[in-house]
């Protein structure tokens, strides 16, 4: 029984491209009593691995917190794996505003002490006594109330690229830091103000709202489903966005656009920019905002020191990291004296620029395709290729793609092909198919069917 990943991220990315299936990026959470988190974790891995589900999931005695990527065709089957558990029946799945087939490249399910590191002792207050959930329309309405104080319960690198207008944006690196700061800052408004809170997907506010009610705040509200669900409702209901900029997300996309406003700057040159990157130096991995020009000039590095290090021999790079706490601390940093244009705390609400249509700078599938099979032979004089169908079906009229290191990517529309010596309309798995190919193919070439 497989309980862990056996493929690297690179291998998985190739498989996703070869499959050519639309994937959905989604998130969900649930607080519940889980008696045996380890067994729960293993059962989920077995069920989700069969569905080609990927993602980063934390489970604990107190519940589950998940950010995932699944093939769209498996969505209902995936829902069924959740419905097995009473506490996840009818659970809301927050679908991303911008789907990316490479948002997650591994299925990682970890057992943790808590599903969110909040630093709270849950025994000291009623964690079920939460604030009032507000949908997008009601959230917009309460923001216009002069008696409302809206608080961003995300970290500085999240709020810097996008936040709700007039929100308090604490200059913190972790969620647990923000709780005592906000409690002290608003201690004189426990009864006369609406305390309205939001986060990425809603999970941080779920615990924070109960905490602040325990602290004596009378009117506590939270954005249902967080910014992700808010953005979805904006589109569905044609509402005005009170959020400005980009929503930082914890997957390979590092953000999804809510409005076209760019409110942050490249940390290196000051040009309007809201694209996060991670320093290329494995001994740093600093999370920072970097424009395309600086990305090219600095080779994805945050400083000249890191730029020098990545050009050292690997053995010297490893020696420099020895004894230091390094590695993939992708979302744990974001501040450095080298970042001259880094801003935290009180943030602007005026756009510095308008976002252009995103360039295809990440690995994205330009053509949706399904892998059919591989090349078996090429008859040079007749200019005919032979292929074995190993997956799906091939039909007359299909648009195909033949791809290989030397061949490149060549597209054709099939008007005629032969199976077992006879012309036919379709070919199934196991058939050897021959048809005219006006270019030389190689045995390493693969045959795809274009589906979009």
Tab-separated table of N, CA, C and O in Angstrom, residues 96-213:
chain	number	residue	atom	x	y	z
A	96	UNK	N	-10.072	28.032	-6.734
A	96	UNK	CA	-9.198	29.160	-7.044
A	96	UNK	C	-9.790	30.023	-8.141
A	96	UNK	O	-10.552	29.556	-9.002
A	97	UNK	N	-9.433	31.309	-8.116
A	97	UNK	CA	-9.840	32.228	-9.178
A	97	UNK	C	-9.115	31.874	-10.471
A	97	UNK	O	-9.683	31.893	-11.558
A	98	UNK	N	-7.845	31.539	-10.328
A	98	UNK	CA	-7.013	31.198	-11.480
A	98	UNK	C	-6.456	29.791	-11.285
A	98	UNK	O	-5.648	29.555	-10.395
A	99	UNK	N	-6.915	28.855	-12.102
A	99	UNK	CA	-6.426	27.482	-11.992
A	99	UNK	C	-5.090	27.345	-12.725
A	99	UNK	O	-4.845	27.989	-13.737
A	100	UNK	N	-4.228	26.504	-12.197
A	100	UNK	CA	-2.924	26.242	-12.801
A	100	UNK	C	-2.649	24.761	-12.630
A	100	UNK	O	-2.683	24.242	-11.514
A	101	UNK	N	-2.399	24.069	-13.732
A	101	UNK	CA	-2.188	22.624	-13.668
A	101	UNK	C	-0.985	22.237	-12.816
A	101	UNK	O	-0.860	21.099	-12.389
A	102	UNK	N	-0.085	23.196	-12.579
A	102	UNK	CA	1.126	22.909	-11.806
A	102	UNK	C	1.096	23.561	-10.426
A	102	UNK	O	2.141	23.772	-9.821
A	103	UNK	N	-0.096	23.884	-9.930
A	103	UNK	CA	-0.160	24.551	-8.625
A	103	UNK	C	0.436	23.681	-7.521
A	103	UNK	O	1.077	24.184	-6.594
A	104	UNK	N	0.214	22.371	-7.604
A	104	UNK	CA	0.854	21.422	-6.683
A	104	UNK	C	1.401	20.260	-7.492
A	104	UNK	O	0.763	19.818	-8.452
A	105	UNK	N	2.556	19.763	-7.098
A	105	UNK	CA	3.193	18.671	-7.846
A	105	UNK	C	3.479	17.449	-6.980
A	105	UNK	O	4.123	16.503	-7.429
A	106	UNK	N	3.004	17.464	-5.746
A	106	UNK	CA	3.126	16.304	-4.865
A	106	UNK	C	1.890	16.229	-3.975
A	106	UNK	O	1.225	17.235	-3.734
A	107	UNK	N	1.607	15.026	-3.496
A	107	UNK	CA	0.554	14.851	-2.494
A	107	UNK	C	1.241	14.695	-1.143
A	107	UNK	O	1.851	13.664	-0.863
A	108	UNK	N	1.170	15.740	-0.346
A	108	UNK	CA	1.822	15.748	0.957
A	108	UNK	C	0.771	15.918	2.044
A	108	UNK	O	0.106	16.951	2.111
A	109	UNK	N	0.615	14.892	2.875
A	109	UNK	CA	-0.334	14.944	3.990
A	109	UNK	C	0.463	14.735	5.280
A	109	UNK	O	1.065	13.679	5.474
A	110	UNK	N	0.473	15.755	6.127
A	110	UNK	CA	1.279	15.704	7.348
A	110	UNK	C	0.396	15.752	8.595
A	110	UNK	O	-0.585	16.498	8.645
A	111	UNK	N	0.779	14.968	9.591
A	111	UNK	CA	0.113	15.012	10.884
A	111	UNK	C	0.808	16.080	11.727
A	111	UNK	O	2.024	16.049	11.903
A	112	UNK	N	0.031	17.033	12.203
A	112	UNK	CA	0.570	18.130	12.997
A	112	UNK	C	-0.149	18.220	14.343
A	112	UNK	O	-1.212	17.631	14.546
A	113	UNK	N	0.451	18.997	15.246
A	113	UNK	CA	-0.185	19.247	16.533
A	113	UNK	C	-1.452	20.075	16.331
A	113	UNK	O	-2.471	19.843	16.996
A	114	UNK	N	-1.390	21.036	15.397
A	114	UNK	CA	-2.535	21.867	15.043
A	114	UNK	C	-2.561	22.060	13.538
A	114	UNK	O	-1.515	22.014	12.877
A	115	UNK	N	-3.770	22.311	13.002
A	115	UNK	CA	-3.859	22.526	11.554
A	115	UNK	C	-3.490	23.950	11.175
A	115	UNK	O	-3.197	24.234	10.013
A	116	UNK	N	-3.477	24.862	12.142
A	116	UNK	CA	-2.950	26.218	11.963
A	116	UNK	C	-2.145	26.543	13.223
A	116	UNK	O	-2.634	26.366	14.330
A	117	UNK	N	-0.920	27.015	13.035
A	117	UNK	CA	-0.067	27.332	14.189
A	117	UNK	C	-0.512	28.665	14.786
A	117	UNK	O	0.002	29.721	14.423
A	118	UNK	N	-1.478	28.609	15.715
A	118	UNK	CA	-2.023	29.841	16.278
A	118	UNK	C	-1.468	30.176	17.656
A	118	UNK	O	-1.691	31.273	18.176
A	119	UNK	N	-0.761	29.231	18.273
A	119	UNK	CA	-0.170	29.489	19.584
A	119	UNK	C	-1.181	29.593	20.711
A	119	UNK	O	-0.839	30.022	21.818
A	120	UNK	N	-2.436	29.203	20.470
A	120	UNK	CA	-3.486	29.342	21.479
A	120	UNK	C	-3.684	28.044	22.263
A	120	UNK	O	-3.485	26.946	21.729
A	121	UNK	N	-4.074	28.187	23.491
A	121	UNK	CA	-4.459	27.042	24.313
A	121	UNK	C	-5.970	26.877	24.185
A	121	UNK	O	-6.745	27.616	24.786
A	122	UNK	N	-6.385	25.905	23.411
A	122	UNK	CA	-7.805	25.737	23.107
A	122	UNK	C	-8.636	25.376	24.333
A	122	UNK	O	-9.878	25.482	24.303
A	123	UNK	N	-7.967	24.943	25.401
A	123	UNK	CA	-8.700	24.569	26.607
A	123	UNK	C	-9.177	25.792	27.386
A	123	UNK	O	-10.004	25.678	28.283
A	124	UNK	N	-8.648	26.972	27.044
A	124	UNK	CA	-8.955	28.172	27.833
A	124	UNK	C	-10.151	28.962	27.305
A	124	UNK	O	-10.567	29.934	27.922
A	125	UNK	N	-10.698	28.576	26.155
A	125	UNK	CA	-11.869	29.279	25.631
A	125	UNK	C	-12.656	28.355	24.718
A	125	UNK	O	-12.169	27.302	24.295
A	126	UNK	N	-13.881	28.743	24.415
A	126	UNK	CA	-14.774	27.937	23.585
A	126	UNK	C	-14.465	28.191	22.110
A	126	UNK	O	-14.857	29.217	21.553
A	127	UNK	N	-13.788	27.247	21.486
A	127	UNK	CA	-13.374	27.435	20.090
A	127	UNK	C	-14.552	27.334	19.120
A	127	UNK	O	-14.419	27.667	17.934
A	128	UNK	N	-15.703	26.873	19.605
A	128	UNK	CA	-16.877	26.763	18.722
A	128	UNK	C	-17.730	28.025	18.732
A	128	UNK	O	-18.625	28.186	17.900
A	129	UNK	N	-17.435	28.953	19.655
A	129	UNK	CA	-18.201	30.197	19.753
A	129	UNK	C	-17.599	31.235	18.811
A	129	UNK	O	-16.918	32.173	19.213
A	130	UNK	N	-17.843	31.036	17.520
A	130	UNK	CA	-17.165	31.824	16.484
A	130	UNK	C	-17.983	33.052	16.087
A	130	UNK	O	-19.146	33.196	16.457
A	131	UNK	N	-17.356	33.914	15.294
A	131	UNK	CA	-18.012	35.117	14.816
A	131	UNK	C	-19.040	34.821	13.736
A	131	UNK	O	-19.124	33.698	13.218
A	132	UNK	N	-19.793	35.829	13.360
A	132	UNK	CA	-20.828	35.693	12.329
A	132	UNK	C	-20.175	35.617	10.949
A	132	UNK	O	-19.364	36.481	10.585
A	133	UNK	N	-20.521	34.587	10.189
A	133	UNK	CA	-19.996	34.454	8.825
A	133	UNK	C	-20.728	35.407	7.885
A	133	UNK	O	-21.962	35.486	7.917
A	134	UNK	N	-19.963	36.106	7.057
A	134	UNK	CA	-20.544	37.038	6.089
A	134	UNK	C	-20.169	36.639	4.668
A	134	UNK	O	-18.997	36.405	4.373
A	135	UNK	N	-21.174	36.575	3.809
A	135	UNK	CA	-20.894	36.374	2.391
A	135	UNK	C	-20.444	37.704	1.789
A	135	UNK	O	-20.495	38.745	2.454
A	136	UNK	N	-20.019	37.674	0.537
A	136	UNK	CA	-19.399	38.847	-0.088
A	136	UNK	C	-20.266	40.104	-0.024
A	136	UNK	O	-19.786	41.183	0.339
A	137	UNK	N	-21.551	39.991	-0.370
A	137	UNK	CA	-22.431	41.167	-0.398
A	137	UNK	C	-22.572	41.782	0.990
A	137	UNK	O	-22.473	43.009	1.160
A	138	UNK	N	-22.785	40.942	2.002
A	138	UNK	CA	-22.926	41.430	3.373
A	138	UNK	C	-21.600	41.982	3.886
A	138	UNK	O	-21.565	42.953	4.655
A	139	UNK	N	-20.496	41.376	3.460
A	139	UNK	CA	-19.176	41.855	3.861
A	139	UNK	C	-18.934	43.255	3.311
A	139	UNK	O	-18.464	44.153	4.018
A	140	UNK	N	-19.271	43.455	2.033
A	140	UNK	CA	-19.132	44.786	1.428
A	140	UNK	C	-19.964	45.824	2.187
A	140	UNK	O	-19.527	46.952	2.423
A	141	UNK	N	-21.162	45.412	2.565
A	141	UNK	CA	-22.076	46.333	3.244
A	141	UNK	C	-21.534	46.747	4.616
A	141	UNK	O	-21.560	47.925	4.974
A	142	UNK	N	-21.018	45.789	5.372
A	142	UNK	CA	-20.541	46.118	6.713
A	142	UNK	C	-19.250	46.947	6.658
A	142	UNK	O	-18.959	47.719	7.568
A	143	UNK	N	-18.482	46.793	5.567
A	143	UNK	CA	-17.265	47.600	5.425
A	143	UNK	C	-17.603	49.084	5.283
A	143	UNK	O	-16.790	49.950	5.631
A	144	UNK	N	-18.777	49.378	4.774
A	144	UNK	CA	-19.196	50.778	4.602
A	144	UNK	C	-19.721	51.396	5.895
A	144	UNK	O	-19.950	52.614	5.958
A	145	UNK	N	-19.907	50.571	6.911
A	145	UNK	CA	-20.390	51.064	8.202
A	145	UNK	C	-19.248	51.792	8.915
A	145	UNK	O	-18.176	51.221	9.124
A	146	UNK	N	-19.426	53.060	9.317
A	146	UNK	CA	-18.352	53.803	9.995
A	146	UNK	C	-17.950	53.198	11.342
A	146	UNK	O	-16.880	53.512	11.863
A	147	UNK	N	-18.771	52.301	11.880
A	147	UNK	CA	-18.447	51.656	13.151
A	147	UNK	C	-17.693	50.346	12.965
A	147	UNK	O	-17.543	49.569	13.909
A	148	UNK	N	-17.226	50.107	11.750
A	148	UNK	CA	-16.521	48.859	11.446
A	148	UNK	C	-15.007	49.049	11.470
A	148	UNK	O	-14.476	50.016	10.932
A	149	UNK	N	-14.335	48.093	12.092
A	149	UNK	CA	-12.877	47.987	12.017
A	149	UNK	C	-12.571	46.669	11.322
A	149	UNK	O	-12.998	45.604	11.779
A	150	UNK	N	-11.887	46.725	10.198
A	150	UNK	CA	-11.579	45.510	9.446
A	150	UNK	C	-10.104	45.171	9.621
A	150	UNK	O	-9.230	46.037	9.525
A	151	UNK	N	-9.828	43.900	9.910
A	151	UNK	CA	-8.474	43.451	10.221
A	151	UNK	C	-8.060	42.318	9.284
A	151	UNK	O	-8.811	41.359	9.067
A	152	UNK	N	-6.875	42.431	8.742
A	152	UNK	CA	-6.273	41.411	7.885
A	152	UNK	C	-5.466	40.469	8.787
A	152	UNK	O	-4.494	40.885	9.414
A	153	UNK	N	-5.864	39.194	8.853
A	153	UNK	CA	-5.156	38.237	9.705
A	153	UNK	C	-4.159	37.402	8.913
A	153	UNK	O	-3.900	36.244	9.247
A	154	UNK	N	-3.587	38.010	7.901
A	154	UNK	CA	-2.518	37.345	7.140
A	154	UNK	C	-1.180	38.002	7.482
A	154	UNK	O	-1.113	38.951	8.268
A	155	UNK	N	-0.130	37.515	6.884
A	155	UNK	CA	1.210	38.005	7.176
A	155	UNK	C	1.596	39.158	6.242
A	155	UNK	O	0.941	39.413	5.237
A	156	UNK	N	2.694	39.843	6.571
A	156	UNK	CA	3.084	41.056	5.839
A	156	UNK	C	3.285	40.823	4.351
A	156	UNK	O	2.938	41.668	3.526
A	157	UNK	N	3.839	39.662	3.975
A	157	UNK	CA	4.106	39.430	2.548
A	157	UNK	C	2.821	39.138	1.781
A	157	UNK	O	2.767	39.280	0.559
A	158	UNK	N	1.755	38.743	2.496
A	158	UNK	CA	0.459	38.518	1.852
A	158	UNK	C	-0.283	39.834	1.634
A	158	UNK	O	-0.773	40.117	0.541
A	159	UNK	N	-0.385	40.632	2.697
A	159	UNK	CA	-1.152	41.881	2.600
A	159	UNK	C	-0.467	42.918	1.725
A	159	UNK	O	-1.123	43.807	1.180
A	160	UNK	N	0.843	42.810	1.559
A	160	UNK	CA	1.568	43.811	0.779
A	160	UNK	C	1.098	43.870	-0.671
A	160	UNK	O	1.060	44.935	-1.277
A	161	UNK	N	0.731	42.728	-1.246
A	161	UNK	CA	0.333	42.706	-2.660
A	161	UNK	C	-1.174	42.876	-2.858
A	161	UNK	O	-1.634	43.091	-3.980
A	162	UNK	N	-1.940	42.770	-1.761
A	162	UNK	CA	-3.377	42.944	-1.889
A	162	UNK	C	-4.071	42.884	-0.543
A	162	UNK	O	-3.687	42.100	0.322
A	163	UNK	N	-5.089	43.752	-0.341
A	163	UNK	CA	-5.815	43.769	0.922
A	163	UNK	C	-7.123	44.531	0.738
A	163	UNK	O	-7.331	45.202	-0.267
A	164	UNK	N	-7.996	44.415	1.715
A	164	UNK	CA	-9.229	45.183	1.676
A	164	UNK	C	-8.944	46.642	2.030
A	164	UNK	O	-8.054	46.934	2.847
A	165	UNK	N	-9.691	47.527	1.434
A	165	UNK	CA	-9.504	48.959	1.680
A	165	UNK	C	-9.793	49.279	3.148
A	165	UNK	O	-10.727	48.745	3.743
A	166	UNK	N	-8.954	50.131	3.697
A	166	UNK	CA	-9.065	50.597	5.089
A	166	UNK	C	-8.799	49.510	6.128
A	166	UNK	O	-9.125	49.673	7.303
A	167	UNK	N	-8.216	48.397	5.708
A	167	UNK	CA	-7.944	47.318	6.654
A	167	UNK	C	-6.690	47.594	7.480
A	167	UNK	O	-5.741	48.225	7.012
A	168	UNK	N	-6.707	47.106	8.728
A	168	UNK	CA	-5.484	47.077	9.539
A	168	UNK	C	-4.671	45.882	9.061
A	168	UNK	O	-5.164	44.757	9.012
A	169	UNK	N	-3.431	46.125	8.665
A	169	UNK	CA	-2.573	45.054	8.128
A	169	UNK	C	-1.344	44.912	9.031
A	169	UNK	O	-0.334	45.577	8.822
A	170	UNK	N	-1.415	44.068	10.049
A	170	UNK	CA	-0.311	43.921	11.004
A	170	UNK	C	1.004	43.536	10.321
A	170	UNK	O	1.020	42.717	9.396
A	171	UNK	N	2.080	44.125	10.803
A	171	UNK	CA	3.407	43.835	10.253
A	171	UNK	C	3.972	42.611	10.962
A	171	UNK	O	4.863	42.712	11.803
A	172	UNK	N	3.424	41.436	10.638
A	172	UNK	CA	3.812	40.197	11.314
A	172	UNK	C	4.228	39.143	10.298
A	172	UNK	O	3.872	39.216	9.124
A	173	UNK	N	4.987	38.172	10.790
A	173	UNK	CA	5.420	37.072	9.925
A	173	UNK	C	4.605	35.814	10.159
A	173	UNK	O	4.650	34.885	9.353
A	174	UNK	N	3.885	35.738	11.292
A	174	UNK	CA	3.074	34.568	11.584
A	174	UNK	C	1.719	34.994	12.128
A	174	UNK	O	1.572	36.073	12.709
A	175	UNK	N	0.743	34.131	11.949
A	175	UNK	CA	-0.613	34.385	12.417
A	175	UNK	C	-0.636	34.587	13.934
A	175	UNK	O	-1.315	35.472	14.449
A	176	UNK	N	0.118	33.778	14.659
A	176	UNK	CA	0.080	33.857	16.122
A	176	UNK	C	0.559	35.212	16.637
A	176	UNK	O	0.118	35.669	17.691
A	177	UNK	N	1.447	35.878	15.887
A	177	UNK	CA	1.926	37.200	16.304
A	177	UNK	C	0.824	38.247	16.255
A	177	UNK	O	0.808	39.188	17.053
A	178	UNK	N	-0.097	38.104	15.311
A	178	UNK	CA	-1.102	39.148	15.101
A	178	UNK	C	-2.158	39.188	16.202
A	178	UNK	O	-2.720	40.249	16.483
A	179	UNK	N	-2.445	38.060	16.845
A	179	UNK	CA	-3.538	38.003	17.821
A	179	UNK	C	-3.341	38.957	19.001
A	179	UNK	O	-4.213	39.788	19.270
A	180	UNK	N	-2.217	38.898	19.740
A	180	UNK	CA	-2.051	39.840	20.861
A	180	UNK	C	-1.908	41.296	20.409
A	180	UNK	O	-2.334	42.215	21.109
A	181	UNK	N	-1.324	41.509	19.223
A	181	UNK	CA	-1.153	42.881	18.718
A	181	UNK	C	-2.510	43.528	18.475
A	181	UNK	O	-2.775	44.656	18.911
A	182	UNK	N	-3.392	42.807	17.797
A	182	UNK	CA	-4.723	43.338	17.497
A	182	UNK	C	-5.549	43.483	18.771
A	182	UNK	O	-6.276	44.470	18.955
A	183	UNK	N	-5.419	42.536	19.668
A	183	UNK	CA	-6.168	42.598	20.932
A	183	UNK	C	-5.798	43.861	21.712
A	183	UNK	O	-6.664	44.551	22.256
A	184	UNK	N	-4.517	44.188	21.744
A	184	UNK	CA	-4.055	45.371	22.469
A	184	UNK	C	-4.455	46.655	21.732
A	184	UNK	O	-4.884	47.637	22.345
A	185	UNK	N	-4.341	46.623	20.408
A	185	UNK	CA	-4.622	47.811	19.599
A	185	UNK	C	-6.099	48.207	19.651
A	185	UNK	O	-6.438	49.385	19.578
A	186	UNK	N	-6.971	47.216	19.806
A	186	UNK	CA	-8.409	47.487	19.754
A	186	UNK	C	-9.108	47.311	21.104
A	186	UNK	O	-10.338	47.229	21.160
A	187	UNK	N	-8.345	47.284	22.179
A	187	UNK	CA	-8.913	46.993	23.497
A	187	UNK	C	-9.982	47.995	23.938
A	187	UNK	O	-10.836	47.673	24.767
A	188	UNK	N	-9.948	49.214	23.392
A	188	UNK	CA	-10.927	50.231	23.796
A	188	UNK	C	-12.194	50.208	22.932
A	188	UNK	O	-13.063	51.080	23.074
A	189	UNK	N	-12.274	49.231	22.032
A	189	UNK	CA	-13.424	49.186	21.110
A	189	UNK	C	-14.155	47.850	21.170
A	189	UNK	O	-14.739	47.421	20.172
A	190	UNK	N	-14.124	47.204	22.311
A	190	UNK	CA	-14.717	45.881	22.415
A	190	UNK	C	-16.237	45.891	22.305
A	190	UNK	O	-16.849	44.888	21.918
A	191	UNK	N	-16.864	46.996	22.619
A	191	UNK	CA	-18.319	47.029	22.614
A	191	UNK	C	-18.914	47.973	21.575
A	191	UNK	O	-20.047	47.779	21.139
A	192	UNK	N	-18.153	48.989	21.149
A	192	UNK	CA	-18.754	50.011	20.276
A	192	UNK	C	-18.424	49.839	18.797
A	192	UNK	O	-18.898	50.612	17.968
A	193	UNK	N	-17.602	48.850	18.440
A	193	UNK	CA	-17.211	48.679	17.043
A	193	UNK	C	-17.517	47.270	16.540
A	193	UNK	O	-17.571	46.308	17.315
A	194	UNK	N	-17.705	47.168	15.226
A	194	UNK	CA	-17.791	45.856	14.575
A	194	UNK	C	-16.371	45.400	14.268
A	194	UNK	O	-15.657	46.082	13.516
A	195	UNK	N	-15.943	44.288	14.839
A	195	UNK	CA	-14.633	43.736	14.519
A	195	UNK	C	-14.827	42.754	13.367
A	195	UNK	O	-15.411	41.682	13.531
A	196	UNK	N	-14.365	43.147	12.194
A	196	UNK	CA	-14.553	42.349	10.981
A	196	UNK	C	-13.195	41.828	10.523
A	196	UNK	O	-12.250	42.608	10.358
A	197	UNK	N	-13.082	40.528	10.336
A	197	UNK	CA	-11.776	39.940	10.009
A	197	UNK	C	-11.843	39.100	8.734
A	197	UNK	O	-12.902	38.604	8.351
A	198	UNK	N	-10.681	38.967	8.107
A	198	UNK	CA	-10.594	38.141	6.902
A	198	UNK	C	-9.203	37.534	6.789
A	198	UNK	O	-8.238	38.010	7.395
A	199	UNK	N	-9.116	36.455	6.001
A	199	UNK	CA	-7.831	35.811	5.687
A	199	UNK	C	-7.978	35.157	4.314
A	199	UNK	O	-8.927	35.435	3.589
A	200	UNK	N	-7.057	34.283	3.947
A	200	UNK	CA	-7.048	33.734	2.587
A	200	UNK	C	-8.246	32.843	2.302
A	200	UNK	O	-8.972	33.040	1.332
A	201	UNK	N	-8.453	31.823	3.149
A	201	UNK	CA	-9.539	30.878	2.901
A	201	UNK	C	-10.522	30.744	4.035
A	201	UNK	O	-11.447	29.934	3.967
A	202	UNK	N	-10.315	31.497	5.117
A	202	UNK	CA	-11.255	31.498	6.221
A	202	UNK	C	-10.813	30.769	7.471
A	202	UNK	O	-11.361	30.990	8.557
A	203	UNK	N	-9.806	29.902	7.365
A	203	UNK	CA	-9.467	29.053	8.501
A	203	UNK	C	-8.846	29.829	9.662
A	203	UNK	O	-9.119	29.552	10.827
A	204	UNK	N	-8.021	30.824	9.369
A	204	UNK	CA	-7.403	31.585	10.455
A	204	UNK	C	-8.456	32.382	11.230
A	204	UNK	O	-8.398	32.496	12.461
A	205	UNK	N	-9.438	32.918	10.514
A	205	UNK	CA	-10.492	33.705	11.162
A	205	UNK	C	-11.410	32.825	12.007
A	205	UNK	O	-12.020	33.299	12.967
A	206	UNK	N	-11.539	31.563	11.645
A	206	UNK	CA	-12.413	30.665	12.387
A	206	UNK	C	-11.983	30.590	13.849
A	206	UNK	O	-12.800	30.672	14.762
A	207	UNK	N	-10.686	30.449	14.073
A	207	UNK	CA	-10.170	30.382	15.442
A	207	UNK	C	-10.037	31.787	16.034
A	207	UNK	O	-10.340	31.998	17.223
A	208	UNK	N	-9.604	32.750	15.219
A	208	UNK	CA	-9.395	34.113	15.720
A	208	UNK	C	-10.698	34.738	16.195
A	208	UNK	O	-10.726	35.447	17.215
A	209	UNK	N	-11.807	34.478	15.491
A	209	UNK	CA	-13.075	35.080	15.893
A	209	UNK	C	-13.506	34.563	17.264
A	209	UNK	O	-14.014	35.324	18.097
A	210	UNK	N	-13.309	33.267	17.522
A	210	UNK	CA	-13.644	32.703	18.836
A	210	UNK	C	-12.747	33.295	19.917
A	210	UNK	O	-13.196	33.589	21.033
A	211	UNK	N	-11.475	33.485	19.579
A	211	UNK	CA	-10.518	34.061	20.530
A	211	UNK	C	-10.925	35.479	20.925
A	211	UNK	O	-10.929	35.840	22.112
A	212	UNK	N	-11.311	36.291	19.950
A	212	UNK	CA	-11.661	37.679	20.242
A	212	UNK	C	-13.008	37.795	20.948
A	212	UNK	O	-13.212	38.708	21.750
A	213	UNK	N	-13.914	36.882	20.694
A	213	UNK	CA	-15.159	36.882	21.452
A	213	UNK	C	-14.858	36.547	22.918
A	213	UNK	O	-15.447	37.130	23.832
